[in-house]
Amino acid sequence: MTASAKSTATKTRSGRSRRTGRRDPLAVSLLKKDHREVEGWFDEYEQLEADDEKLALFNRIALALKVHTRIEEEIFYPEERGDVEEDMLDEAYVEHDGAKRLIAEIEAMRPGEEYYDAKVKVLGEYIKHHVKEEEQPGGIFAQAKKGDEDLDAMGERLKARKQQLMAELAPKKLS
């Protein structure tokens, strides 16, 4: 395979190439996959005009973020204490708390209300900042990969808990 073909083969849907994506342990790759999905949805939200479409997409974003923060807080962060700098983990918990409060504010509103779109945009920027801190060189994921935890086994626990939470928190379909 040529270098350019290999580079093209490793590009993500967002168009970014990631050299380490294939070597990431399961826990990190699952969390990064969640990040890419939500980032894409925030980009998609920016293009929407219809209130019903905005509400439907925001509800998907909110569910994904609620589940993602729970699996990080219940499994990833606690198990990484000792391998990841305490300050970084503490900041991550505080950032999650801020995001959860903003999600709750937005959920109490309806598209078209004053500041609705602005709050969704700020939430997206807030999440982008949080993701950068987790994924940057020397960030939480990099430190976790250097630690003693079996991140592939943790990935299986994250995946199982995510499925459980999605079933628990997803809106019930009317039959």
Short mmCIF file of C-alpha atoms in Angstrom, two decimals:
data_model
loop_
_atom_site.label_atom_id
_atom_site.label_comp_id
_atom_site.label_asym_id
_atom_site.label_seq_id
_atom_site.Cartn_x
_atom_site.Cartn_y
_atom_site.Cartn_z
CA MET A 1 0.00 0.00 0.00
CA THR A 2 1.42 3.41 -0.90
CA ALA A 3 1.86 6.07 1.75
CA SER A 4 -0.93 8.22 0.30
CA ALA A 5 -3.30 5.24 0.02
CA LYS A 6 -2.51 4.32 3.62
CA SER A 7 -3.13 7.91 4.69
CA THR A 8 -6.47 7.93 2.88
CA ALA A 9 -7.38 4.59 4.47
CA THR A 10 -6.85 5.99 7.98
CA LYS A 11 -8.97 9.10 7.51
CA THR A 12 -12.03 9.40 9.68
CA ARG A 13 -15.42 10.55 8.41
CA SER A 14 -14.64 14.04 9.63
CA GLY A 15 -11.70 14.10 7.22
CA ARG A 16 -9.07 14.07 9.96
CA SER A 17 -6.35 11.50 9.78
CA ARG A 18 -5.33 9.81 12.98
CA ARG A 19 -2.09 7.86 13.09
CA THR A 20 -2.84 6.15 16.38
CA GLY A 21 -6.49 5.26 15.86
CA ARG A 22 -5.80 1.64 15.02
CA ARG A 23 -3.49 1.11 17.97
CA ASP A 24 -5.80 2.61 20.56
CA PRO A 25 -7.00 0.13 23.16
CA LEU A 26 -10.73 -0.58 23.11
CA ALA A 27 -11.65 1.80 25.96
CA VAL A 28 -9.97 4.75 24.27
CA SER A 29 -11.23 3.90 20.78
CA LEU A 30 -14.84 3.59 22.03
CA LEU A 31 -14.68 6.93 23.84
CA LYS A 32 -13.10 8.61 20.81
CA LYS A 33 -15.80 7.14 18.57
CA ASP A 34 -18.43 8.74 20.84
CA HIS A 35 -16.57 12.04 20.55
CA ARG A 36 -16.55 11.95 16.74
CA GLU A 37 -20.25 11.06 16.60
CA VAL A 38 -21.33 13.95 18.84
CA GLU A 39 -19.00 16.42 17.11
CA GLY A 40 -20.64 15.47 13.82
CA TRP A 41 -24.10 16.01 15.27
CA PHE A 42 -23.18 19.47 16.57
CA ASP A 43 -21.93 20.34 13.06
CA GLU A 44 -25.16 18.98 11.58
CA TYR A 45 -27.26 20.99 14.07
CA GLU A 46 -25.67 24.21 12.79
CA GLN A 47 -27.18 23.51 9.35
CA LEU A 48 -30.76 22.89 10.53
CA GLU A 49 -33.56 25.42 10.30
CA ALA A 50 -36.72 23.47 11.23
CA ASP A 51 -37.50 23.46 14.95
CA ASP A 52 -38.69 19.83 14.94
CA GLU A 53 -35.41 18.70 13.34
CA LYS A 54 -33.40 20.75 15.84
CA LEU A 55 -35.29 19.20 18.75
CA ALA A 56 -34.87 15.66 17.44
CA LEU A 57 -31.14 16.11 16.87
CA PHE A 58 -30.58 17.83 20.20
CA ASN A 59 -32.36 14.95 21.93
CA ARG A 60 -29.91 12.51 20.26
CA ILE A 61 -26.98 14.69 21.33
CA ALA A 62 -28.27 14.94 24.90
CA LEU A 63 -28.80 11.18 25.21
CA ALA A 64 -25.34 10.44 23.80
CA LEU A 65 -23.69 12.92 26.16
CA LYS A 66 -25.59 11.65 29.20
CA VAL A 67 -24.57 8.08 28.46
CA HIS A 68 -20.98 9.01 27.60
CA THR A 69 -20.46 11.06 30.76
CA ARG A 70 -21.95 8.27 32.89
CA ILE A 71 -19.65 5.57 31.50
CA GLU A 72 -16.63 7.82 31.93
CA GLU A 73 -17.62 8.75 35.49
CA GLU A 74 -18.65 5.25 36.55
CA ILE A 75 -15.85 3.26 34.91
CA PHE A 76 -13.09 5.13 33.05
CA TYR A 77 -12.23 7.97 35.43
CA PRO A 78 -12.34 5.99 38.70
CA GLU A 79 -10.24 3.18 37.24
CA GLU A 80 -7.70 5.66 35.88
CA ARG A 81 -7.08 7.33 39.26
CA GLY A 82 -3.39 6.80 39.89
CA ASP A 83 -2.52 6.49 36.19
CA VAL A 84 -3.85 9.92 35.17
CA GLU A 85 -3.04 13.22 36.89
CA GLU A 86 -5.58 13.91 39.63
CA ASP A 87 -6.07 17.53 38.50
CA MET A 88 -7.01 16.41 34.98
CA LEU A 89 -9.58 13.94 36.27
CA ASP A 90 -11.00 16.51 38.71
CA GLU A 91 -11.35 19.04 35.87
CA ALA A 92 -13.04 16.42 33.70
CA TYR A 93 -15.66 15.76 36.39
CA VAL A 94 -16.29 19.51 36.75
CA GLU A 95 -16.59 19.91 32.96
CA HIS A 96 -19.09 17.03 32.88
CA ASP A 97 -21.10 18.73 35.61
CA GLY A 98 -21.20 21.99 33.65
CA ALA A 99 -22.29 20.17 30.49
CA LYS A 100 -25.04 18.31 32.38
CA ARG A 101 -26.41 21.58 33.77
CA LEU A 102 -26.43 23.17 30.31
CA ILE A 103 -28.14 20.08 28.83
CA ALA A 104 -30.84 20.33 31.53
CA GLU A 105 -31.36 24.03 30.72
CA ILE A 106 -31.72 23.28 27.02
CA GLU A 107 -34.08 20.35 27.68
CA ALA A 108 -36.33 22.72 29.65
CA MET A 109 -36.63 24.91 26.54
CA ARG A 110 -37.97 24.52 23.03
CA PRO A 111 -36.29 25.41 19.72
CA GLY A 112 -37.24 28.92 18.71
CA GLU A 113 -37.06 30.21 22.28
CA GLU A 114 -34.59 32.97 23.00
CA TYR A 115 -31.04 31.59 23.47
CA TYR A 116 -31.94 27.98 22.56
CA ASP A 117 -29.62 27.82 19.56
CA ALA A 118 -26.96 29.83 21.40
CA LYS A 119 -27.01 27.37 24.30
CA VAL A 120 -26.70 24.40 21.94
CA LYS A 121 -23.74 26.12 20.25
CA VAL A 122 -22.05 26.86 23.58
CA LEU A 123 -22.61 23.25 24.66
CA GLY A 124 -20.92 22.11 21.44
CA GLU A 125 -17.96 24.40 22.09
CA TYR A 126 -17.78 23.21 25.69
CA ILE A 127 -17.75 19.58 24.56
CA LYS A 128 -15.12 20.31 21.90
CA HIS A 129 -12.88 21.83 24.60
CA HIS A 130 -13.41 18.82 26.88
CA VAL A 131 -12.65 16.36 24.06
CA LYS A 132 -9.45 18.24 23.20
CA GLU A 133 -8.27 17.95 26.80
CA GLU A 134 -8.96 14.23 26.86
CA GLU A 135 -7.39 13.48 23.47
CA GLN A 136 -4.41 15.87 23.31
CA PRO A 137 -0.85 14.57 23.68
CA GLY A 138 -0.29 14.24 27.43
CA GLY A 139 -4.05 14.34 28.03
CA ILE A 140 -6.21 11.85 29.88
CA PHE A 141 -6.23 9.22 27.12
CA ALA A 142 -2.47 9.44 26.54
CA GLN A 143 -1.80 9.07 30.25
CA ALA A 144 -4.28 6.19 30.52
CA LYS A 145 -2.53 4.34 27.70
CA LYS A 146 0.76 4.54 29.62
CA GLY A 147 -0.83 3.24 32.83
CA ASP A 148 -1.30 -0.23 34.26
CA GLU A 149 -5.03 -0.64 33.54
CA ASP A 150 -6.13 -3.21 30.93
CA LEU A 151 -7.90 -0.77 28.61
CA ASP A 152 -9.20 -3.52 26.33
CA ALA A 153 -10.97 -5.25 29.23
CA MET A 154 -12.22 -1.85 30.43
CA GLY A 155 -13.51 -1.22 26.90
CA GLU A 156 -15.72 -4.31 27.19
CA ARG A 157 -17.15 -2.96 30.46
CA LEU A 158 -17.69 0.47 28.90
CA LYS A 159 -19.46 -1.09 25.91
CA ALA A 160 -21.76 -3.21 28.10
CA ARG A 161 -22.62 -0.28 30.39
CA LYS A 162 -23.26 1.98 27.39
CA GLN A 163 -25.73 -0.55 25.94
CA GLN A 164 -27.46 -0.82 29.31
CA LEU A 165 -27.73 2.96 29.70
CA MET A 166 -28.94 3.48 26.13
CA ALA A 167 -31.76 1.02 26.78
CA GLU A 168 -32.54 2.65 30.13
CA LEU A 169 -32.37 6.32 29.10
CA ALA A 170 -33.56 6.25 25.51
CA PRO A 171 -37.09 7.51 25.06
CA LYS A 172 -39.59 4.67 24.89
CA LYS A 173 -41.26 4.25 21.52
CA LEU A 174 -45.03 4.39 21.54
CA SER A 175 -46.49 1.12 20.31
#
